[in-house]
Short mmCIF file of C-alpha atoms in Angstrom, two decimals:
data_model
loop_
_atom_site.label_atom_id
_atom_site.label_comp_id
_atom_site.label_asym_id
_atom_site.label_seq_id
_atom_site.Cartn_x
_atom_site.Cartn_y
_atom_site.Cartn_z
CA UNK P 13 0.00 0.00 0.00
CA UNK P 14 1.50 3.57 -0.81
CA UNK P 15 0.44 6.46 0.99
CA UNK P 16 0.38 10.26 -0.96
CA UNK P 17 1.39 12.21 1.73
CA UNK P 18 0.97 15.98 1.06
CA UNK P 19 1.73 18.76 3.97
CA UNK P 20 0.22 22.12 3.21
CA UNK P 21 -0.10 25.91 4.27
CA UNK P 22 -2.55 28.56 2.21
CA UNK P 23 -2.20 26.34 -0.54
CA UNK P 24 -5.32 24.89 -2.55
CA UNK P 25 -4.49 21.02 -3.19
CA UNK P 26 -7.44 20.22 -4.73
CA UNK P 27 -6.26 20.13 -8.20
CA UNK P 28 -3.17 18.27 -7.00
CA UNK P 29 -5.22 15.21 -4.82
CA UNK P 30 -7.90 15.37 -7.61
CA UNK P 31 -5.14 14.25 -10.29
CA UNK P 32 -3.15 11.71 -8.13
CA UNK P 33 -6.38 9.82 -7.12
CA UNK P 34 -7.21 9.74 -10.93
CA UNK P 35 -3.96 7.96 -11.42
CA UNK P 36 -4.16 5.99 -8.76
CA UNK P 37 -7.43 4.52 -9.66
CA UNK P 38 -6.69 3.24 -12.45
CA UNK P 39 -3.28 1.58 -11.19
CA UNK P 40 -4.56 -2.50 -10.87
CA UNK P 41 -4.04 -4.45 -8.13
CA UNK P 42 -2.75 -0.82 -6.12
CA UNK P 43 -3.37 -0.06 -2.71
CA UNK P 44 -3.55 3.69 -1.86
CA UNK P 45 -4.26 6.72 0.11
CA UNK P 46 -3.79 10.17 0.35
CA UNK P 47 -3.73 12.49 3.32
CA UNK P 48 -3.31 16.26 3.37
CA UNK P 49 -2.29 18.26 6.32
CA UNK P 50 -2.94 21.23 6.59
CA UNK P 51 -1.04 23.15 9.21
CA UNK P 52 -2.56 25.64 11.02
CA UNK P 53 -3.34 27.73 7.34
CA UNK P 54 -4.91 31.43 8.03
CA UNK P 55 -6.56 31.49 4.46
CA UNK P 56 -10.17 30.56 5.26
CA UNK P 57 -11.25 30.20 1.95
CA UNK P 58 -8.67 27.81 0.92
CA UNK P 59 -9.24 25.43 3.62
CA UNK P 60 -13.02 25.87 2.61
CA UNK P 61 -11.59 24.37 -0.80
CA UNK P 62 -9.53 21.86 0.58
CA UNK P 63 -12.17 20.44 2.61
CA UNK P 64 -13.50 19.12 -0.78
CA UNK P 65 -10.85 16.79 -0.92
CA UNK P 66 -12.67 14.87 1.55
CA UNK P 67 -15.44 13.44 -0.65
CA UNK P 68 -12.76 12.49 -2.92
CA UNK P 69 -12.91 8.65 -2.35
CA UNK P 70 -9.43 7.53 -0.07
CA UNK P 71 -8.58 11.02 0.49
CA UNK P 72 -8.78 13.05 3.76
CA UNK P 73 -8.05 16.42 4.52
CA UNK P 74 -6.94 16.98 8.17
CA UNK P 75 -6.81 20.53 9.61
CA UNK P 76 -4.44 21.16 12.32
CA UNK P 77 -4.93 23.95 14.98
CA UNK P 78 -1.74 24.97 15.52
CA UNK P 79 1.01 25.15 13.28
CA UNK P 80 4.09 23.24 13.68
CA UNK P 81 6.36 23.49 11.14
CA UNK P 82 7.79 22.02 8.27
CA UNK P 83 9.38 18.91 9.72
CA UNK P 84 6.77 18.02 12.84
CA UNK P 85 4.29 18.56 9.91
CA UNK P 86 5.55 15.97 7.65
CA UNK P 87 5.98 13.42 10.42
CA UNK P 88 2.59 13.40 11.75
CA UNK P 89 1.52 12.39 7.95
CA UNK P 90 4.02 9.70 8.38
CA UNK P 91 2.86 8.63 11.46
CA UNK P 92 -1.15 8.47 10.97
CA UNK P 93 -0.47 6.59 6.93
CA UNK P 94 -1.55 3.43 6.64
CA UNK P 95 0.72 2.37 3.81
CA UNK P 96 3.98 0.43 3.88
CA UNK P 97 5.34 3.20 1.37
CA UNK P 98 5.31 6.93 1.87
CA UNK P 99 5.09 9.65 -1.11
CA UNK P 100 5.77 13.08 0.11
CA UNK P 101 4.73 15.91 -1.84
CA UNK P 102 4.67 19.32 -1.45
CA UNK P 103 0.90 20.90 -1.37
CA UNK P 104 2.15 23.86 -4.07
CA UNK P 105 3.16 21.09 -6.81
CA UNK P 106 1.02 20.07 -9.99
CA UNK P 107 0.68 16.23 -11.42
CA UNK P 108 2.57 16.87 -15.26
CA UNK P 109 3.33 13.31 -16.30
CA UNK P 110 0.26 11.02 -16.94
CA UNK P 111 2.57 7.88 -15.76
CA UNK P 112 3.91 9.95 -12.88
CA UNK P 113 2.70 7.93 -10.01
CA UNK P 114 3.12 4.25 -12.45
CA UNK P 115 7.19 5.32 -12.43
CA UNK P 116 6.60 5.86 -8.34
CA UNK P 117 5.10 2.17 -7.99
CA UNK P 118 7.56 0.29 -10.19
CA UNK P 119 10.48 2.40 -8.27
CA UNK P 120 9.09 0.49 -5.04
CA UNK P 121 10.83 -2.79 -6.95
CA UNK P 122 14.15 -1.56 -6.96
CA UNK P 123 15.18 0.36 -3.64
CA UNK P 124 13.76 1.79 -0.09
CA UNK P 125 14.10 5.86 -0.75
CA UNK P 126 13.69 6.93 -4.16
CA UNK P 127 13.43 10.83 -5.17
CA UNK P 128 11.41 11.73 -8.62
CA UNK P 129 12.85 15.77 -8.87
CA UNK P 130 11.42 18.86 -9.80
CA UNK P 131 10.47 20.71 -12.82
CA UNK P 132 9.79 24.62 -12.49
CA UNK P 133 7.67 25.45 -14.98
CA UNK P 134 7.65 28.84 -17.22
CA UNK P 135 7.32 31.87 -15.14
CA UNK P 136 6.95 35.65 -15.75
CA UNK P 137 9.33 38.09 -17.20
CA UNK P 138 12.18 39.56 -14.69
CA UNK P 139 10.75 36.87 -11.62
CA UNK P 140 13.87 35.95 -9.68
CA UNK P 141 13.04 32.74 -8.44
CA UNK P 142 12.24 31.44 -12.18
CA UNK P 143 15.64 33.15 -13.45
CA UNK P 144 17.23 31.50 -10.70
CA UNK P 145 15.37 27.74 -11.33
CA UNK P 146 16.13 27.99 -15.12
CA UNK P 147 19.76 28.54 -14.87
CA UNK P 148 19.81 25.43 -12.27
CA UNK P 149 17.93 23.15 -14.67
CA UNK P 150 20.61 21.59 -15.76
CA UNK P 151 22.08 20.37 -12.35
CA UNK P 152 18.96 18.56 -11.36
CA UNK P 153 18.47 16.15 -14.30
CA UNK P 154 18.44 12.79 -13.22
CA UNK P 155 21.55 11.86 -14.59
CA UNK P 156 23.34 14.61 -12.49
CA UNK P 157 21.53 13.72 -9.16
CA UNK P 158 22.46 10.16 -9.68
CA UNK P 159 26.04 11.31 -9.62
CA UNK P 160 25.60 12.71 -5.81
CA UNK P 161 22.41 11.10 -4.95
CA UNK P 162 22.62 12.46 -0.37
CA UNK P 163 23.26 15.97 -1.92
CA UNK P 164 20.66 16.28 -4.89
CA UNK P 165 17.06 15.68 -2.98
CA UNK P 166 14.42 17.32 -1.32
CA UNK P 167 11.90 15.80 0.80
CA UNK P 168 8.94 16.82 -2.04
CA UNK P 169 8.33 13.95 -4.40
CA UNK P 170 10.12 11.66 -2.12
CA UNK P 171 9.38 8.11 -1.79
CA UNK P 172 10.59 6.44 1.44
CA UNK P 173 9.65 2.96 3.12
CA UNK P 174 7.25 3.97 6.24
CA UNK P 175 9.57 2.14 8.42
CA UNK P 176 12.75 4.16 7.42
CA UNK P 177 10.66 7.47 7.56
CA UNK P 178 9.73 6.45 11.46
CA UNK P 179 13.48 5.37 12.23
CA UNK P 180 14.78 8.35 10.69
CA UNK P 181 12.05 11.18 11.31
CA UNK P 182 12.60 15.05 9.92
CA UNK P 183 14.66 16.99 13.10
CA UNK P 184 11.51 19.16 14.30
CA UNK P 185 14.00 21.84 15.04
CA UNK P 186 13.77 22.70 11.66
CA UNK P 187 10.81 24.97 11.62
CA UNK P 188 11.52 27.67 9.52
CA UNK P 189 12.15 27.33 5.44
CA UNK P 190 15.53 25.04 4.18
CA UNK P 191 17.57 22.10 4.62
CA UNK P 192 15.09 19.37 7.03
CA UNK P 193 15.53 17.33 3.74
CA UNK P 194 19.82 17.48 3.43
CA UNK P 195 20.07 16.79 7.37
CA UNK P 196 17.77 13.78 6.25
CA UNK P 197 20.06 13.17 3.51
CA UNK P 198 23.35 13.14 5.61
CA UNK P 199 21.42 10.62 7.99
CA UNK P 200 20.84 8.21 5.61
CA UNK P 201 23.99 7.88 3.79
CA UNK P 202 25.71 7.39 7.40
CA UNK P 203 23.16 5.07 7.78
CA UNK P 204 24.46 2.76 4.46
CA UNK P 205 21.04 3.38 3.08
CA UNK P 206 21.20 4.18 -1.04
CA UNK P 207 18.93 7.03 -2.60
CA UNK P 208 17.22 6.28 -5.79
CA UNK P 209 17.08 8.69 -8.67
CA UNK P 210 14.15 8.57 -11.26
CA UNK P 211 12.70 10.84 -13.45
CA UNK P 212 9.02 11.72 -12.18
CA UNK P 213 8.92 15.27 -11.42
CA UNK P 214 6.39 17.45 -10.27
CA UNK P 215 5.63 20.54 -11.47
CA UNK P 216 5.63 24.19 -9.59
CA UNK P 217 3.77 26.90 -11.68
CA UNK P 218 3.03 29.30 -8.59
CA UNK P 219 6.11 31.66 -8.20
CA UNK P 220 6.35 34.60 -5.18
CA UNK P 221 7.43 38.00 -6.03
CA UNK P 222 10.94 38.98 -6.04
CA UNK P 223 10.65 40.35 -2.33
CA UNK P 224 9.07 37.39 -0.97
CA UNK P 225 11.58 34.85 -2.71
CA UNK P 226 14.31 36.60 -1.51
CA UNK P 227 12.91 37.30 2.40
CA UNK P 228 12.25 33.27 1.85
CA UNK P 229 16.47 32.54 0.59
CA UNK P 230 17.44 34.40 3.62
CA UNK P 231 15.65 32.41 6.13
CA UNK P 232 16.68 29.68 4.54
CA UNK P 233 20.56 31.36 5.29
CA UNK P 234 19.62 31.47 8.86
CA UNK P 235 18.57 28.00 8.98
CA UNK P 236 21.82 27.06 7.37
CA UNK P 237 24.04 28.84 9.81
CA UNK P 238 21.97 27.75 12.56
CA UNK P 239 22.69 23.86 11.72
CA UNK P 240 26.18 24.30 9.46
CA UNK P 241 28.02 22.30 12.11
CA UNK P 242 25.35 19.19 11.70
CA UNK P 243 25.54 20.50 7.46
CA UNK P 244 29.03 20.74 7.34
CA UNK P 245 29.96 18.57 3.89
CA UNK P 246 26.31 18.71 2.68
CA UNK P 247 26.09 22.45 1.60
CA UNK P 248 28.32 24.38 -1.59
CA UNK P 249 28.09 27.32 0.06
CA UNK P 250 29.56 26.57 3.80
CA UNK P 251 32.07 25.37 1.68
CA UNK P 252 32.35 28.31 -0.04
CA UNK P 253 32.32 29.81 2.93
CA UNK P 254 34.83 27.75 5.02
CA UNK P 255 37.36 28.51 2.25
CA UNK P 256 37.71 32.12 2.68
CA UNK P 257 40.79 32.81 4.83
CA UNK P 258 40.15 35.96 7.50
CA UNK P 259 41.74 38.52 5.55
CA UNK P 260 39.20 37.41 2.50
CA UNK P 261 36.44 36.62 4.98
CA UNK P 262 36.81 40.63 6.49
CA UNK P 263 36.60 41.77 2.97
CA UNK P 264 34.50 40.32 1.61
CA UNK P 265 32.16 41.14 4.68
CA UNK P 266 33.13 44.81 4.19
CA UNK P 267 32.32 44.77 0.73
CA UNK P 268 28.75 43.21 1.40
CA UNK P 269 27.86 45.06 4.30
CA UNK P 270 28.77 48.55 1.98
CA UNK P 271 26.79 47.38 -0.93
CA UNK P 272 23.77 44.55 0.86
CA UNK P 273 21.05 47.55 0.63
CA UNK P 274 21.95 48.16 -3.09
CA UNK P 275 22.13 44.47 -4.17
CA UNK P 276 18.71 43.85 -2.42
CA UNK P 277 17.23 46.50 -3.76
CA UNK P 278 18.24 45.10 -7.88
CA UNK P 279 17.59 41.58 -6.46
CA UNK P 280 13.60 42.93 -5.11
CA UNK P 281 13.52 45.03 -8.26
CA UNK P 282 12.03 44.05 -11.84
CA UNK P 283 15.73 43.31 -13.56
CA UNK P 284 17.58 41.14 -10.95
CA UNK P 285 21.36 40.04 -11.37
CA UNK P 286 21.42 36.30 -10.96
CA UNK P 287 25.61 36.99 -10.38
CA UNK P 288 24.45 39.70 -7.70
CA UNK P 289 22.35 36.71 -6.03
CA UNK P 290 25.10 34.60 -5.44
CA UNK P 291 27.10 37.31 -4.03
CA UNK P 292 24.65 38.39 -1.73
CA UNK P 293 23.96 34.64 -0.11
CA UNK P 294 27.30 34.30 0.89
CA UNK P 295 27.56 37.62 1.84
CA UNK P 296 24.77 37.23 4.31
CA UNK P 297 25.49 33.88 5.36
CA UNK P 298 28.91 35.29 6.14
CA UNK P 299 27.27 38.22 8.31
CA UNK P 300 25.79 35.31 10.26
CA UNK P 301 28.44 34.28 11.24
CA UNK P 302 29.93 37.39 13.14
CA UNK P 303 29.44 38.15 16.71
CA UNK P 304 26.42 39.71 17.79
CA UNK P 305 27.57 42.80 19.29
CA UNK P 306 27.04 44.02 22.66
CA UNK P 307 23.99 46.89 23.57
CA UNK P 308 24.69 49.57 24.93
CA UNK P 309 22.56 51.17 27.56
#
């Protein structure tokens, strides 16, 4: 038995459970579910839409009262599923393949944790986050994640024995946006336990503005910095950042600290600098890194 596992906040998944139970009926001999949590979402209308999901024949909708993050989120699904396989997917992505969850099944023949990737599709003229995606493309094709298979995953379109999922649960200390899925990843390769790369992607049509994607990277910094000893080996740019001697390190901070307004304003703005993005994440991760300094009364 599988179970489609899908975590949402303010997002309508309606569309998304509506085309995996379509696939799923029509799979013989299969065995399936899907759950959607929703956690804690303030957008009263779309939980009003969601709630349809529950006439949807093996589908529920659960609401949760309070929210509890990314991780805790994900392993309550994993703990109330029925199935001996787990499919986690993210309550923003869209069904684009019509064999998508067929490639999921068959994978279940061949390995315990197996990871389908991501396809970003077109978005609109001068949107960061699309600019960004588009140039990245070509790292995440299958045949590149199968060359470092614990770096190149994310917990969306993951499929993971139920068993592994519950000895190996998401660290609920990660409650903010970024890297619950690479600590997950580092876990699992210490634990001898191989990650499967297919080609089954979902699709992600809904992008934030400029503002909002970059407000989003720079939590995601934070939560970097805040685990980099536990992430150390399983991020480019702690590496990046580990490499800079202190006389490089102090400049470089200088340099970003002079110029961080400017490059956030191009990087908010309608004609962002995909070279300006890089500079500014390690520039900030690096001002994470300095002492707080002391108040003065």
């Amino acid at each position: 038995m599988i179970s489609i596992l899908i975590p949402t906040f303010n997002d309508s998944c309606l569309n998304l459970v509506d085309a995996l139970a379509k696939q799923a009926t029509v799979m013989d001999g299969l065995a399936w579910e899907i759950i959607v949590a929703d956690d804690a979402s303030t957008d009263k209308s779309i939980v009003e839409e969601n709630l349809k999901i529950n006439e949807i024949p093996h589908c529920r909708y659960i609401v949760r009262e309070k929210n509890v993050g990314r991780s805790a989120i994900r392993n309550f699904l994993a703990d109330t599923a029925q199935g001996d396989w787990l499919l986690l997917i993210d309550g923003d992505g869209s069904v684009i393949e019509d064999d998508y969850l067929r490639r999921f099944v068959e994978a279940t023949q061949q390995c315990s944790v197996c990871y389908g990737g991501y396809r970003m599709m077109p978005g609109p003229k001068g949107n960061l986050r699309w600019l960004y995606e588009r140039h990245a493309a070509a790292r995440h094709t299958v045949e590149q994640r199968r060359k470092h298979p614990f770096l190149c995953f994310n917990i969306s379109n993951l499929l993971i024995r139920k068993e592994l999922m519950l000895a190996y649960p998401l660290d609920a200390r990660f409650t903010q946006y970024g890297y619950e899925d690479v600590l997950l990843g580092k876990q699992l390769q210490q634990a001898g336990i191989t990650i499967h790369h297919i080609d089954s992607p979902i699709g992600f049509f809904d992008y934030e503005d400029n503002a909002h994607f970059v407000a989003k990277t720079e939590e995601g910094l934070r939560t970097l910095w805040q685990f980099h000893e536990e992430l150390q080996g399983y991020s480019t740019l702690l590496y990046l950042a580990e490499k800079l001697n202190t006389i490089s390190r102090l400049f470089y901070l200088s340099v970003f600290q002079l110029l961080q307004n400017k490059w956030r304003r191009n990087l908010t703005g309608s004609s962002p600098s995909l070279q300006l993005f890089q500079l500014y994440k390690l520039g900030y991760l690096l001002s994470l890194s300095q002492p707080a300094k002391d108040s003065k009364d």
